[in-house]
Coordinates of C-alpha atoms and ligand atoms in Angstrom, one line a residue:
X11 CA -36.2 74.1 -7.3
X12 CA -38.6 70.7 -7.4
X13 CA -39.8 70.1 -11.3
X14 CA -43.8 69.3 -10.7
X15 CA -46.1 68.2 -13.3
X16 CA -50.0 68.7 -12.9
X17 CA -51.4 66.4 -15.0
X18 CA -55.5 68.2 -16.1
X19 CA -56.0 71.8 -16.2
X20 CA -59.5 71.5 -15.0
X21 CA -60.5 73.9 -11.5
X22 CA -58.9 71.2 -9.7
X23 CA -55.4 71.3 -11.3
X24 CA -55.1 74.6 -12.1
X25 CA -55.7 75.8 -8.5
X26 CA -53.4 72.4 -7.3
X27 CA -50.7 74.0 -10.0
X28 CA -50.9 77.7 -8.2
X29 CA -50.6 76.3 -4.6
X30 CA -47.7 74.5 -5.8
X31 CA -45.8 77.4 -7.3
X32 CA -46.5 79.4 -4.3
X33 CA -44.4 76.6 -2.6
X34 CA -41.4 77.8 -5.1
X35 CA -41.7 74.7 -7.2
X36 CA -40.9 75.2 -11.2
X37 CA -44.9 73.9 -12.3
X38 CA -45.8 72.5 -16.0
X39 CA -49.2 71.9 -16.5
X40 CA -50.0 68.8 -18.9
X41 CA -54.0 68.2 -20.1
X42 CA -55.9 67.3 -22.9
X43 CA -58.5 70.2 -22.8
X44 CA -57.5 73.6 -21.2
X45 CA -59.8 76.8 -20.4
X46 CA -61.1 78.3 -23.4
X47 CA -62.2 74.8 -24.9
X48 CA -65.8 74.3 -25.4
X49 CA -65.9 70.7 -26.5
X50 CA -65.8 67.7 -24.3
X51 CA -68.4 66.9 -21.7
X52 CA -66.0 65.0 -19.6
X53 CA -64.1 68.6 -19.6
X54 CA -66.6 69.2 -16.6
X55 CA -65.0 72.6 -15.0
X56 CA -66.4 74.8 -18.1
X57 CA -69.9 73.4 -17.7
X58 CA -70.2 74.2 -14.1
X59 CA -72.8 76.5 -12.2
X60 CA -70.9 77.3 -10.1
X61 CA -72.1 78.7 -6.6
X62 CA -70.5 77.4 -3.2
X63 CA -73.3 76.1 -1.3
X64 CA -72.0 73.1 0.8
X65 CA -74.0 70.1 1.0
X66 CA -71.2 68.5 3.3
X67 CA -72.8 67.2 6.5
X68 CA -71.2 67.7 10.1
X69 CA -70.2 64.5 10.4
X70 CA -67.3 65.2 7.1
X71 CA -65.8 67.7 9.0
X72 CA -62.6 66.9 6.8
X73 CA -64.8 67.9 3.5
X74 CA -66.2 70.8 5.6
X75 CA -62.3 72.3 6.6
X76 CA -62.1 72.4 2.4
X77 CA -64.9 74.1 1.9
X78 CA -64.6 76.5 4.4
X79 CA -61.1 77.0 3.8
X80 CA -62.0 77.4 -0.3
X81 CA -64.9 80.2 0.6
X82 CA -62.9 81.9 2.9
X83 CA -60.5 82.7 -0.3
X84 CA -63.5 83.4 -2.6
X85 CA -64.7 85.7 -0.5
X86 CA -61.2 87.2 -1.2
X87 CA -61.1 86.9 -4.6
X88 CA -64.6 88.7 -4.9
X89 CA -64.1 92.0 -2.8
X90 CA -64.3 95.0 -4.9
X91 CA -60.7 95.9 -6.8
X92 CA -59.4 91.9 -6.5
X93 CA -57.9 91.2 -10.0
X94 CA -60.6 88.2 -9.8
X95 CA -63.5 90.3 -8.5
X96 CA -64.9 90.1 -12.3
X97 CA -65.0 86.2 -12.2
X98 CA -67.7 86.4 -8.9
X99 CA -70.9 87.7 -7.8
X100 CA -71.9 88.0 -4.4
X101 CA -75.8 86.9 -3.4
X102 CA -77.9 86.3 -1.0
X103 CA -79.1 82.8 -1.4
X104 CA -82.1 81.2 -0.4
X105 CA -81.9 77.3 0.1
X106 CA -85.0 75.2 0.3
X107 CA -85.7 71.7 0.9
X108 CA -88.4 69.0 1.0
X109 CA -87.3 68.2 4.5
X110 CA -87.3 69.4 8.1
X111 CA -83.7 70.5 9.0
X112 CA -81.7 68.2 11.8
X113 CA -79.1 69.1 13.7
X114 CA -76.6 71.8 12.7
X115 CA -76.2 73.0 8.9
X116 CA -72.9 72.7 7.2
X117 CA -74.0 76.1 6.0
X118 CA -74.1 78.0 9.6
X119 CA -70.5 79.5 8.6
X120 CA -71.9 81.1 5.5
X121 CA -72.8 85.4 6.4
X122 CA -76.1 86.7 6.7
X123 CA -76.7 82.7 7.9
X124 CA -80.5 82.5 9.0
X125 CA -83.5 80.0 9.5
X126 CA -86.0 80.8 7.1
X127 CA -88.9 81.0 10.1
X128 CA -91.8 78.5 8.5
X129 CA -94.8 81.3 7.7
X130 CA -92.0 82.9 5.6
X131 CA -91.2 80.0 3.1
X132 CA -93.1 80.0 -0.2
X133 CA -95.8 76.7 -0.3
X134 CA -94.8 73.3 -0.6
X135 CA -91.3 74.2 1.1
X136 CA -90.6 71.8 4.2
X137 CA -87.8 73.9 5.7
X138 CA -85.5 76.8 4.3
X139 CA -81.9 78.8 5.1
X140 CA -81.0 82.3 4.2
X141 CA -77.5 83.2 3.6
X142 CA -75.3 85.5 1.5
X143 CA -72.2 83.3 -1.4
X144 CA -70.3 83.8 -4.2
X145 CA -71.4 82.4 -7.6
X146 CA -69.1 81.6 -10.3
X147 CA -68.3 82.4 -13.8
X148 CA -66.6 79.2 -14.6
X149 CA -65.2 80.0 -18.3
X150 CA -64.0 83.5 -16.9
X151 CA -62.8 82.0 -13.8
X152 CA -60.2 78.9 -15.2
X153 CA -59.5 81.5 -17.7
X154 CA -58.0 83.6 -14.7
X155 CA -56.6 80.8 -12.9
X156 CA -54.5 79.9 -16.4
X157 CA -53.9 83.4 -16.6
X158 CA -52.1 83.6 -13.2
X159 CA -50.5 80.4 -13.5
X160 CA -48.8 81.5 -16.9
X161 CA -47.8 84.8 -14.9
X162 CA -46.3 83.0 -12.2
X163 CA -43.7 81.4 -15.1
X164 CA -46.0 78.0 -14.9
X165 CA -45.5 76.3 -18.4
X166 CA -48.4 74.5 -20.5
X167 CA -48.3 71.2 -22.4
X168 CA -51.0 70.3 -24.0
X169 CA -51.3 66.2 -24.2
X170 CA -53.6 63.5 -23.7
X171 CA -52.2 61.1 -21.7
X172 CA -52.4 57.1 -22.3
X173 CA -49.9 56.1 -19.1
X174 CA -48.7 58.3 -16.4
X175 CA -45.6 56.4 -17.7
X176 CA -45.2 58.8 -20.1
X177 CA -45.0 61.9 -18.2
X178 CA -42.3 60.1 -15.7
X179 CA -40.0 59.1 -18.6
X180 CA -39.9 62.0 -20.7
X181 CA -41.3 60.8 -23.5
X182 CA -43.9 63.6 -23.7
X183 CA -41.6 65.8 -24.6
X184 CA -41.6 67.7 -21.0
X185 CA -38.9 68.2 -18.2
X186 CA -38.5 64.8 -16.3
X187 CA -40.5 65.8 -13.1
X188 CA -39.6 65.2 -9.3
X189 CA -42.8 64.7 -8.3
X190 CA -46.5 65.2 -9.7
X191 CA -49.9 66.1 -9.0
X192 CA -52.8 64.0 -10.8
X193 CA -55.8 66.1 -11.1
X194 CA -57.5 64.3 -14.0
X195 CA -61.3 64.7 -12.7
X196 CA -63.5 61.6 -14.9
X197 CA -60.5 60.8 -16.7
X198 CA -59.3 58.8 -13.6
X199 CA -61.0 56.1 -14.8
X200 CA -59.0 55.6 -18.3
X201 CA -55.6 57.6 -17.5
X202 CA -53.0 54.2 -17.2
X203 CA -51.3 53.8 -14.4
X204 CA -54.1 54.9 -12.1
X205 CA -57.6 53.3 -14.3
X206 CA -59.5 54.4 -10.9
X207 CA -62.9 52.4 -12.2
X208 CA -64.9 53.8 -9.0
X209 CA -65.1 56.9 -10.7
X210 CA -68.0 57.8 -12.6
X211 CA -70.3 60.4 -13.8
X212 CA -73.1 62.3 -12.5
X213 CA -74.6 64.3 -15.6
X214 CA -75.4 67.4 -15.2
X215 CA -77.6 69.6 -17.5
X216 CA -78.1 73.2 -17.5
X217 CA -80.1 76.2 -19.5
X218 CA -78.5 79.5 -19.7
X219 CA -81.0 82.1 -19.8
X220 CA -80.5 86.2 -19.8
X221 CA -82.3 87.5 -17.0
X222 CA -80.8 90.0 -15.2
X223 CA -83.3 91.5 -13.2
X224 CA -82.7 87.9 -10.6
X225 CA -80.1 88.6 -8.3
X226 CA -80.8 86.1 -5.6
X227 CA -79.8 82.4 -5.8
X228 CA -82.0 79.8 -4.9
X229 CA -82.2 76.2 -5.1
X230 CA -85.0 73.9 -4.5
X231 CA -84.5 69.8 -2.7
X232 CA -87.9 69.0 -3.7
X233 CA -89.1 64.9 -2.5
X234 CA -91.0 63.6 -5.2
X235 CA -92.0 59.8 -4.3
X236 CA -88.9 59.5 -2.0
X237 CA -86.4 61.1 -4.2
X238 CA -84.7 64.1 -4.3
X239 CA -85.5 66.8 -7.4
X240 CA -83.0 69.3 -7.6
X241 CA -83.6 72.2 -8.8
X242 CA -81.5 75.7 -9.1
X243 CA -81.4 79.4 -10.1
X244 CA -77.6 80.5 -10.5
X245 CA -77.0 84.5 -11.1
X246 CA -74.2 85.7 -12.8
X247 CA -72.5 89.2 -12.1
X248 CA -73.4 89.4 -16.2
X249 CA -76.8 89.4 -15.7
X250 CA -76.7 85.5 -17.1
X251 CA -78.6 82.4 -15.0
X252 CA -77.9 79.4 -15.0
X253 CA -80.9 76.9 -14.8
X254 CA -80.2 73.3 -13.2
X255 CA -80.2 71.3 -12.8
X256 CA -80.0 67.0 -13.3
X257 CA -78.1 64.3 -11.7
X258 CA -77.7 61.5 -13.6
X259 CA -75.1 58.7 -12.6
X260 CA -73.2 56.7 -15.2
X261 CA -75.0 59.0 -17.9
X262 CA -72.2 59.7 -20.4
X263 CA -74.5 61.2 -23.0
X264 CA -72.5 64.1 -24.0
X265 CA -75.6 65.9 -25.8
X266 CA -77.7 68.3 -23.6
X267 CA -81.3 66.8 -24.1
X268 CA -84.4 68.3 -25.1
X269 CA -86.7 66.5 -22.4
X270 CA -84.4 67.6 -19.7
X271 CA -84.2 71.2 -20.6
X272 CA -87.6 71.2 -21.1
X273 CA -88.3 69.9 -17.2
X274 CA -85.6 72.6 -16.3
X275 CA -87.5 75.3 -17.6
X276 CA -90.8 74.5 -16.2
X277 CA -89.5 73.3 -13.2
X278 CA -87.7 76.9 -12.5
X279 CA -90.6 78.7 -13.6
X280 CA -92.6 77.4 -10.9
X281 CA -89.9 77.6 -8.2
X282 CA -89.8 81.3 -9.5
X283 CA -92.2 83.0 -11.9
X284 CA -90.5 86.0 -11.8
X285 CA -88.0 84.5 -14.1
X286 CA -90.5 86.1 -17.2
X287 CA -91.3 89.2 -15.7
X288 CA -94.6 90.7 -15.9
X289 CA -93.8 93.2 -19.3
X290 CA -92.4 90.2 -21.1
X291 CA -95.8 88.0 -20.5
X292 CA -98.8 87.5 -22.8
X293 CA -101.1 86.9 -19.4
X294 CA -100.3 89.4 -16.9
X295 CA -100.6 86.5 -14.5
X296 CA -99.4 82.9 -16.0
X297 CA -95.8 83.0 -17.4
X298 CA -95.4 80.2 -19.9
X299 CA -92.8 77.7 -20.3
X300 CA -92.5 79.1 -24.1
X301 CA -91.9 82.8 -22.1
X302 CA -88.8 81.5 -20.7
X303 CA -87.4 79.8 -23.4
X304 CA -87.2 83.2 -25.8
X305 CA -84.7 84.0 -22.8
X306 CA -82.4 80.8 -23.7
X307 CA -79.0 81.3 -24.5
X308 CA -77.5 77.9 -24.9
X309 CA -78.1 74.6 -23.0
X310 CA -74.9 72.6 -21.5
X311 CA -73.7 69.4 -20.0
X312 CA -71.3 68.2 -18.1
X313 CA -70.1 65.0 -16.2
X314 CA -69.5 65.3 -12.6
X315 CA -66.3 63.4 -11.4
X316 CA -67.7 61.2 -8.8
X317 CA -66.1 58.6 -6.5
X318 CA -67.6 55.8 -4.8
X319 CA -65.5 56.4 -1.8
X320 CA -65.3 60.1 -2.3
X321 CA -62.9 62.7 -2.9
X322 CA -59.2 61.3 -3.5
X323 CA -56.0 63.9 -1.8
X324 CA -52.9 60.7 -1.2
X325 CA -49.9 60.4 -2.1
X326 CA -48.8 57.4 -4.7
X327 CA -45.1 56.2 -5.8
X328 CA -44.2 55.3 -9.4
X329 CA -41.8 52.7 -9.4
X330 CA -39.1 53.1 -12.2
X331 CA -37.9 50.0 -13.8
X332 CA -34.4 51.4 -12.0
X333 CA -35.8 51.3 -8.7
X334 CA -36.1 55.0 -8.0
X335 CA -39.6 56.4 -7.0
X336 CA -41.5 59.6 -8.0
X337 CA -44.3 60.7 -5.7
X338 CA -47.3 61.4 -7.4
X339 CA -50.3 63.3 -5.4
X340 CA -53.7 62.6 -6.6
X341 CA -56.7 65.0 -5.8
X342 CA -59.4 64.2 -7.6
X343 CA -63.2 62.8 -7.4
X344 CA -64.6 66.3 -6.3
X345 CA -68.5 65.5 -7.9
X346 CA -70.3 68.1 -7.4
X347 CA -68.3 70.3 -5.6
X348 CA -65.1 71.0 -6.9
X349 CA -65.4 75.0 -7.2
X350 CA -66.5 74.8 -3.6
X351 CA -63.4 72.3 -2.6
X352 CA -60.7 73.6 -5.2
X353 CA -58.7 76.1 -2.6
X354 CA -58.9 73.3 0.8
X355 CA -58.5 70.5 -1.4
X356 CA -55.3 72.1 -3.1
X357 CA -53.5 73.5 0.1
X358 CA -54.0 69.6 1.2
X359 CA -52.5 68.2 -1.9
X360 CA -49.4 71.1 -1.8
X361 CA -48.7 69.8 2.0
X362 CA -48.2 66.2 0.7
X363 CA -46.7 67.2 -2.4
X364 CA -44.2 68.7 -0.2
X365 CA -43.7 65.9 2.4
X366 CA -43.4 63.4 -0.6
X367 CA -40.3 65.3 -2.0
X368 CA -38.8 65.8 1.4
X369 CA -39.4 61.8 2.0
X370 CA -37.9 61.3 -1.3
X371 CA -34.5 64.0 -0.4
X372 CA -34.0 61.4 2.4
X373 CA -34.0 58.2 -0.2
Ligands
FAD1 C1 -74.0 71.0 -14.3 C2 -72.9 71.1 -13.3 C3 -73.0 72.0 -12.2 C4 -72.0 72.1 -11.3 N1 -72.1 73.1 -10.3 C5 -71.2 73.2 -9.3 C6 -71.3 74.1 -8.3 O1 -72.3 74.9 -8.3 N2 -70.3 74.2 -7.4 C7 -69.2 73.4 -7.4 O2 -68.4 73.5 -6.5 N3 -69.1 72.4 -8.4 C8 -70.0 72.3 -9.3 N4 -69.9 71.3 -10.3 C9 -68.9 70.3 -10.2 C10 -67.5 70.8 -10.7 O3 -67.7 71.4 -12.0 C11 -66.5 69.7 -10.8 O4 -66.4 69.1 -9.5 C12 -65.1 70.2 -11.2 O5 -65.2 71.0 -12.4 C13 -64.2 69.1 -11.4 O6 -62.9 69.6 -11.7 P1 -61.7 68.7 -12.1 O7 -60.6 69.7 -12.3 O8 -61.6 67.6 -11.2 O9 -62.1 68.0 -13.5 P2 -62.2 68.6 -15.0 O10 -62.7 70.0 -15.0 O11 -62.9 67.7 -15.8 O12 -60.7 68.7 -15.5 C14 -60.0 67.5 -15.8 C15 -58.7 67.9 -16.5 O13 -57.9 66.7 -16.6 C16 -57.5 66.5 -18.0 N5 -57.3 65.1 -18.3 C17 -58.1 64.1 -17.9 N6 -57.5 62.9 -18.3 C18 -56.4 63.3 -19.0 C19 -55.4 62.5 -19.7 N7 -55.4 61.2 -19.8 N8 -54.4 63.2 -20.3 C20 -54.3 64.6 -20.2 N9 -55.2 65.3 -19.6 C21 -56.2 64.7 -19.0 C22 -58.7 67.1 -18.8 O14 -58.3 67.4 -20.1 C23 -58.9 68.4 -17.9 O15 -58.0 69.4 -18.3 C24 -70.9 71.2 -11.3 C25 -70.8 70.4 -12.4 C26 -71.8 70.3 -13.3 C27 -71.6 69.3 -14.5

């Protein structure tokens, strides 16, 4: 049975570390943070939304086969009496933007898919889509995923790693691997032996508010002197939202900030008002910014693990001092979409994981 190591127990390497054991192979999982932490900004899967809504246009039809592939098994996960079925919640979304729609939508595939028909869309909205997803309780969700990874007889190390050396030679304590899987998300950038530096963050800041009388999502790709304002309503089955949203690259504040949360809230209560429902306003009419924040929970950030050259599934060989070569697979540089590309982008790191250590049987 092929020893594997997943290095970062982020969505990413924890679904990577599943695929992999349903491939037979005897899985340890080594990371620096693991579900259940709630430090670390660059620990980004805890601080996500998370809805699948892809943004992946047809011409990526690659990044489109992983998202597809990746809802297809949410929409497993989520059907009533699935062991996961608490980790999801099934909406109908509406998706706005600040522009007319060309061409097909990578979202056609999604059900209930529908063009919002123009006398229908609220003012100030260019173009919209109707369609029904799955959002995500992240926490609750790599929970689960850890959960059935331990089940499976997976094995957890918890390390930081200064040289994928380290993991190779033993010296971490762990079973020398045959292969491994590199799923280290921003940490790319610093983890030796890779020190990928066209990785980088795009910050992301959310408000999580109680409000469970909104069940639909929505999101809002507002043009505001030529640039794109993003902003996003996120139900949970728990009756929590999740307010967004900011993109900020090569921000590595790790502190939500007080002027951003403060354009989140008033930005999402004039996408939606109904976010402060009538019995909970002063003014029948005008809900106030001050409203909505009684509602606040905790605010969040996290740092998107971005690519220059995008997302990064290949296979790599370590070179021991003795000559002998361990494959290493990498999959990471998911931005903003690794909930919505963790299933595709796993299955296509398993399949090279697999043709790595049949390459290397042949050695
Ligand atoms: C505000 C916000 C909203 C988002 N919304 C969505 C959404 O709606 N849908 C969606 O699909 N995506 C969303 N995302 C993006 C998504 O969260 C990320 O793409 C995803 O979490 C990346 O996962 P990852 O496993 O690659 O990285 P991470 O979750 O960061 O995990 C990295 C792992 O590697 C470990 N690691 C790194 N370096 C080392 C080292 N040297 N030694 C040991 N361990 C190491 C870490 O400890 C960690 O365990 C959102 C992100 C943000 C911030």
């Amino acid at each position: 049975m092929p020893r594997v190591v997943i290095i970062g127990a982020g969505v990413i390497g924890l679904s990577s570390a599943i695929r992999a054991q349903e491939r037979g192979h005897q899985v340890t999982i080594v990371a620096e943070y693991l579900p259940g932490d709630t430090h670390g900004a660059e620990y980004t899967s805890p601080r996500a939304g998370a809805h699948h809504v892809s943004e992946t246009g047809h011409e990526d039809l690659w990044k489109q086969g992983i998202e597809r592939e990746t809802f297809k098994v949410f929409w497993e996960m989520s059907e009533p009496g699935s062991d996961a079925e608490e980790c999801f919640f099934r909406i109908p979304q509406l998706q706005y933007h600040g522009l007319e729609l060309v061409g097909e939508s990578p979202l056609e595939f999604m059900p209930d898919y529908k063009v919002i028909p123009k006398d229908e869309l609220p003012p100030g909205i260019v173009s919209g889509e109707s369609f029904t997803t799955v959002t995500l309780d992240p926490k609750r969700y790599t929970a689960y995923l850890l959960g059935r990874f331990r089940a499976g007889g997976g094995t957890v190390h918890r390390a930081a790693v200064k040289h994928i050396r380290e993991v190779i030679d033993g010296s971490l304590g762990i079973t020398i691997p045959d292969a491994l899987v590199v799923c280290p998300g921003v940490g790319a950038r610093s983890l030796g032996g890779l020190e990928d530096k066209s990785v980088y963050s795009i910050r992301g800041q959310t408000v999580l508010i109680r409000a469970p009388w909104i069940t639909t999502g929505m999101t809002n790709k507002a043009i505001k002197d030529g640039q794109m304002i993003w902003t996003y309503i996120i139900p949970r089955r728990n009756g929590e939202i999740i307010l967004g949203g900011s993109t900020d690259e090569n921000d590595w504040d790790p502190q939500p900030r007080p002027d951003i949360t403060a354009s989140i809230l008033r930005r999402n209560l004039v996408f939606c008002p109904d976010l402060v429902p009538h019995h909970l306003r002063q003014n029948e009419a005008e809900p106030t910014v001050q409203e909505l924040e009684s509602l606040v929970i905790e605010t969040g950030c996290g740092f998107r693990p971005a690519r220059k050259e995008g997302i990064r599934i290949e296979t790599d060989w370590f070179e021991r001092e003795d000559g002998t070569r361990v494959p290493m697979v990498y999959n990471y540089g998911h931005g903003g979409g690794g909930y919505q590309g963790s299933w595709g982008s796993a299955t296509i790191a398993t399949n090279l994981l697999a043709d790595a250590l049949a390459a290397k049987r042949l050695e």
